[in-house]
mmCIF file of C-alpha atoms in Angstrom:
data_model
loop_
_atom_site.group_PDB
_atom_site.id
_atom_site.type_symbol
_atom_site.label_atom_id
_atom_site.label_comp_id
_atom_site.label_asym_id
_atom_site.label_seq_id
_atom_site.Cartn_x
_atom_site.Cartn_y
_atom_site.Cartn_z
ATOM 1 C CA VAL A 1 15.233 122.104 -12.273
ATOM 2 C CA ILE A 2 19.084 123.564 -13.305
ATOM 3 C CA LYS A 3 21.273 121.658 -11.302
ATOM 4 C CA GLY A 4 24.687 122.953 -10.001
ATOM 5 C CA ALA A 5 25.813 126.453 -8.210
ATOM 6 C CA TYR A 6 24.356 129.221 -9.518
ATOM 7 C CA SER A 7 22.815 132.945 -9.495
ATOM 8 C CA LEU A 8 20.742 133.605 -12.661
ATOM 9 C CA LEU A 9 19.865 137.099 -14.288
ATOM 10 C CA VAL A 10 17.684 137.222 -17.023
ATOM 11 C CA MET A 11 16.848 140.541 -18.752
ATOM 12 C CA SER A 12 14.742 141.715 -21.876
ATOM 13 C CA PRO A 13 13.065 145.447 -22.481
ATOM 14 C CA ARG A 14 10.406 144.278 -20.102
ATOM 15 C CA LYS A 15 11.031 141.999 -17.847
ATOM 16 C CA LEU A 16 13.591 141.089 -15.543
ATOM 17 C CA ILE A 17 14.159 137.701 -13.952
ATOM 18 C CA ALA A 18 16.530 136.464 -11.202
ATOM 19 C CA ALA A 19 17.064 133.245 -9.959
ATOM 20 C CA ARG A 20 19.095 131.422 -7.087
ATOM 21 C CA ASP A 21 20.245 127.716 -6.929
ATOM 22 C CA PRO A 22 17.923 125.814 -4.807
ATOM 23 C CA HIS A 23 21.170 124.954 -2.338
ATOM 24 C CA GLY A 24 21.729 128.646 -1.919
ATOM 25 C CA PHE A 25 25.436 127.769 -2.799
ATOM 26 C CA ARG A 26 25.964 131.144 -4.422
ATOM 27 C CA PRO A 27 24.734 134.364 -3.196
ATOM 28 C CA LEU A 28 21.907 136.614 -4.728
ATOM 29 C CA CYS A 29 20.464 139.948 -3.356
ATOM 30 C CA MET A 30 17.636 142.636 -4.220
ATOM 31 C CA GLY A 31 17.764 146.125 -3.996
ATOM 32 C CA LYS A 32 16.396 149.228 -4.860
ATOM 33 C CA TYR A 33 17.866 152.364 -6.613
ATOM 34 C CA ASN A 34 15.639 154.973 -7.562
ATOM 35 C CA ASP A 35 12.224 153.324 -8.676
ATOM 36 C CA SER A 36 13.874 150.182 -10.135
ATOM 37 C CA VAL A 37 14.576 146.600 -9.070
ATOM 38 C CA VAL A 38 18.315 145.860 -9.178
ATOM 39 C CA PHE A 39 20.351 142.418 -8.302
ATOM 40 C CA ALA A 40 23.364 141.804 -6.700
ATOM 41 C CA SER A 41 26.071 138.554 -6.551
ATOM 42 C CA GLU A 42 26.467 140.316 -2.658
ATOM 43 C CA SER A 43 25.320 143.676 -0.500
ATOM 44 C CA ALA A 44 28.587 145.667 -1.365
ATOM 45 C CA ALA A 45 27.640 146.206 -5.336
ATOM 46 C CA LEU A 46 24.287 147.467 -4.294
ATOM 47 C CA ASP A 47 26.393 150.129 -1.548
ATOM 48 C CA ALA A 48 28.444 151.025 -4.333
ATOM 49 C CA CYS A 49 25.918 151.774 -6.619
ATOM 50 C CA GLY A 50 23.909 154.035 -3.596
ATOM 51 C CA ALA A 51 20.960 151.081 -4.224
ATOM 52 C CA LYS A 52 19.171 150.027 -1.041
ATOM 53 C CA PHE A 53 19.589 146.889 0.544
ATOM 54 C CA ILE A 54 16.084 144.913 0.197
ATOM 55 C CA ARG A 55 16.574 141.556 1.126
ATOM 56 C CA ASP A 56 18.366 138.321 -0.026
ATOM 57 C CA ILE A 57 16.519 135.958 -2.779
ATOM 58 C CA GLU A 58 15.647 132.194 -1.010
ATOM 59 C CA PRO A 59 17.324 129.241 -1.910
ATOM 60 C CA GLY A 60 15.593 128.078 -5.080
ATOM 61 C CA GLU A 61 13.496 131.178 -5.571
ATOM 62 C CA ILE A 62 12.446 132.830 -8.947
ATOM 63 C CA VAL A 63 11.894 136.420 -8.641
ATOM 64 C CA VAL A 64 10.200 138.391 -11.752
ATOM 65 C CA VAL A 65 10.309 142.060 -12.286
ATOM 66 C CA ASP A 66 7.908 143.783 -14.749
ATOM 67 C CA ASN A 67 6.622 147.288 -15.008
ATOM 68 C CA LYS A 68 3.655 146.175 -12.828
ATOM 69 C CA GLU A 69 4.904 143.875 -9.887
ATOM 70 C CA ILE A 70 7.133 141.725 -8.635
ATOM 71 C CA ARG A 71 6.693 138.412 -7.823
ATOM 72 C CA SER A 72 8.503 135.741 -6.057
ATOM 73 C CA ILE A 73 8.083 131.880 -6.972
ATOM 74 C CA LYS A 74 9.433 129.508 -4.950
ATOM 75 C CA PRO A 75 9.055 125.581 -7.040
ATOM 76 C CA ASP A 76 8.669 122.618 -5.005
ATOM 77 C CA PHE A 77 11.435 120.661 -6.140
ATOM 78 C CA GLY A 78 9.927 117.404 -4.937
ATOM 79 C CA GLU A 79 12.402 116.953 -1.782
ATOM 80 C CA GLU A 80 13.882 119.084 0.982
ATOM 81 C CA LYS A 81 16.880 120.951 0.033
ATOM 82 C CA LYS A 82 19.800 121.939 2.511
ATOM 83 C CA GLN A 83 21.230 124.952 2.113
ATOM 84 C CA SER A 84 24.126 125.103 1.741
ATOM 85 C CA LEU A 85 26.123 128.251 1.044
ATOM 86 C CA CYS A 86 29.589 127.847 -0.056
ATOM 87 C CA VAL A 87 32.137 128.618 2.461
ATOM 88 C CA PHE A 88 34.438 130.431 -0.022
ATOM 89 C CA GLU A 89 31.995 132.972 -0.346
ATOM 90 C CA TYR A 90 32.670 133.783 3.162
ATOM 91 C CA ILE A 91 36.479 133.123 3.429
ATOM 92 C CA TYR A 92 37.417 134.544 0.086
ATOM 93 C CA PHE A 93 35.412 135.902 -2.473
ATOM 94 C CA ALA A 94 33.012 138.022 -0.868
ATOM 95 C CA ARG A 95 34.299 141.497 0.006
ATOM 96 C CA LEU A 96 34.664 142.415 3.329
ATOM 97 C CA ASP A 97 31.766 144.680 4.034
ATOM 98 C CA SER A 98 29.008 142.274 2.561
ATOM 99 C CA HIS A 99 26.579 140.629 4.062
ATOM 100 C CA ILE A 100 25.154 137.126 3.120
ATOM 101 C CA ASP A 101 22.104 135.559 4.477
ATOM 102 C CA ASP A 102 21.861 138.061 6.879
ATOM 103 C CA VAL A 103 25.376 137.073 7.903
ATOM 104 C CA SER A 104 28.666 139.898 7.866
ATOM 105 C CA VAL A 105 31.506 138.838 6.197
ATOM 106 C CA TYR A 106 33.441 140.799 7.882
ATOM 107 C CA GLU A 107 31.997 138.947 11.426
ATOM 108 C CA ALA A 108 32.183 135.583 9.726
ATOM 109 C CA ARG A 109 35.814 135.971 9.036
ATOM 110 C CA LEU A 110 36.970 137.368 12.893
ATOM 111 C CA ARG A 111 34.874 133.894 13.944
ATOM 112 C CA GLY A 112 36.613 131.773 11.703
ATOM 113 C CA GLY A 113 39.867 132.916 12.735
ATOM 114 C CA ALA A 114 38.962 132.803 16.240
ATOM 115 C CA ALA A 115 37.661 129.037 15.862
ATOM 116 C CA LEU A 116 41.101 128.176 14.374
ATOM 117 C CA ALA A 117 42.685 129.627 17.447
ATOM 118 C CA HIS A 118 41.012 127.393 19.712
ATOM 119 C CA SER A 119 41.261 124.158 17.748
ATOM 120 C CA PHE A 120 44.996 124.627 16.547
ATOM 121 C CA PRO A 121 46.263 126.859 19.703
ATOM 122 C CA ALA A 122 50.376 127.430 18.667
ATOM 123 C CA ASP A 123 53.152 128.771 20.789
ATOM 124 C CA ALA A 124 53.986 131.448 18.722
ATOM 125 C CA ASP A 125 55.285 135.509 18.760
ATOM 126 C CA LEU A 126 52.560 137.226 16.296
ATOM 127 C CA VAL A 127 49.592 136.537 14.162
ATOM 128 C CA ALA A 128 49.847 137.459 10.668
ATOM 129 C CA GLY A 129 47.480 137.297 7.322
ATOM 130 C CA VAL A 130 47.904 136.873 3.977
ATOM 131 C CA PRO A 131 46.611 139.930 2.149
ATOM 132 C CA ASP A 132 43.904 140.603 1.774
ATOM 133 C CA SER A 133 41.110 138.048 2.898
ATOM 134 C CA GLY A 134 43.733 136.562 5.458
ATOM 135 C CA LEU A 135 43.489 139.689 7.997
ATOM 136 C CA THR A 136 40.429 139.529 9.434
ATOM 137 C CA ALA A 137 40.582 135.735 10.241
ATOM 138 C CA ALA A 138 44.336 136.717 11.528
ATOM 139 C CA MET A 139 42.751 139.650 13.466
ATOM 140 C CA GLY A 140 40.119 136.477 15.297
ATOM 141 C CA TYR A 141 42.920 134.178 15.463
ATOM 142 C CA ALA A 142 45.222 136.637 17.706
ATOM 143 C CA LYS A 143 42.529 138.305 19.639
ATOM 144 C CA ALA A 144 41.219 134.461 20.479
ATOM 145 C CA SER A 145 44.584 133.127 21.196
ATOM 146 C CA GLY A 146 46.211 136.372 22.769
ATOM 147 C CA ILE A 147 49.316 136.496 20.412
ATOM 148 C CA PRO A 148 50.114 139.981 19.010
ATOM 149 C CA TYR A 149 48.575 140.281 15.441
ATOM 150 C CA GLU A 150 50.991 142.014 12.853
ATOM 151 C CA ILE A 151 51.202 143.057 9.017
ATOM 152 C CA ILE A 152 54.231 140.991 7.899
ATOM 153 C CA PHE A 153 53.398 141.674 3.970
ATOM 154 C CA HIS A 154 53.199 144.598 1.477
ATOM 155 C CA LYS A 155 51.429 143.770 -0.956
ATOM 156 C CA ASN A 156 51.588 145.281 -4.682
ATOM 157 C CA SER A 157 47.773 146.822 -5.237
ATOM 158 C CA TYR A 158 48.557 146.471 -9.483
ATOM 159 C CA VAL A 159 48.510 142.928 -9.494
ATOM 160 C CA GLY A 160 45.041 140.926 -9.596
ATOM 161 C CA ARG A 161 44.184 137.686 -8.661
ATOM 162 C CA THR A 162 46.990 135.014 -8.704
ATOM 163 C CA PHE A 163 45.147 131.800 -8.237
ATOM 164 C CA ILE A 164 43.390 131.897 -11.584
ATOM 165 C CA LYS A 165 46.751 131.836 -13.275
ATOM 166 C CA PRO A 166 46.870 129.029 -16.205
ATOM 167 C CA THR A 167 50.057 127.203 -14.644
ATOM 168 C CA GLN A 168 51.897 127.048 -11.087
ATOM 169 C CA GLU A 169 54.533 128.542 -12.589
ATOM 170 C CA GLU A 170 52.969 131.956 -13.574
ATOM 171 C CA ARG A 171 51.018 131.607 -10.299
ATOM 172 C CA GLU A 172 54.339 131.566 -8.091
ATOM 173 C CA ASN A 173 55.731 134.445 -10.402
ATOM 174 C CA SER A 174 52.885 136.818 -9.566
ATOM 175 C CA VAL A 175 52.943 136.183 -5.988
ATOM 176 C CA ARG A 176 56.561 137.398 -6.117
ATOM 177 C CA ILE A 177 55.054 140.415 -7.676
ATOM 178 C CA LYS A 178 52.179 140.376 -5.575
ATOM 179 C CA LEU A 179 53.611 139.959 -2.302
ATOM 180 C CA ASN A 180 57.009 140.858 -0.052
ATOM 181 C CA ILE A 181 57.592 139.924 3.045
ATOM 182 C CA LEU A 182 58.524 143.014 5.493
ATOM 183 C CA GLU A 183 61.632 140.930 6.911
ATOM 184 C CA PRO A 184 61.986 143.335 9.869
ATOM 185 C CA ALA A 185 58.479 142.676 11.078
ATOM 186 C CA VAL A 186 59.591 138.843 10.526
ATOM 187 C CA ARG A 187 63.309 138.274 11.438
ATOM 188 C CA GLY A 188 63.553 135.661 14.218
ATOM 189 C CA LYS A 189 59.549 135.157 14.714
ATOM 190 C CA ARG A 190 57.580 132.478 15.655
ATOM 191 C CA ILE A 191 54.906 133.163 13.312
ATOM 192 C CA VAL A 192 51.019 131.529 12.959
ATOM 193 C CA LEU A 193 50.101 132.591 9.245
ATOM 194 C CA VAL A 194 46.766 132.685 8.516
#
């Protein structure tokens, strides 16, 4: 048994093997493109290439595809494994238009924002999100709290991920280039920032 968080794909000219870790930390789904079986970490990737979603691979499942058949192997790991999808898939990593384990990422972010509003109510003039992953959760917070939702950042679309920069200084410099505050939207306002 390989321990850790993974979705794994092994290919040869005659065989394709896909595996998901026993806890289901990382997502993996299967689709069909014409006569071919395809795999992706999330359903939006299947949509993007025109493949039809078939199903999610179960935690611990191994799927073997060759020119004759599709076989599913579900090894007995000797103990009950608790399914534990990484929460960051729903709140940050996955595309908003994906479904993971039959759950819409969009709806999960809305529900997360609503749960945040119920757990941490605030007296504020507006609710805003940090682009892009925080926007939908902010809409959920705004709807649940009754506080108006506003856009307060302009995002430079040409700057990639900033959290993976090697130093804090590089991350801060990249964020300054990536996001700019819309000053008229925030002037004199009490803001819930998600």
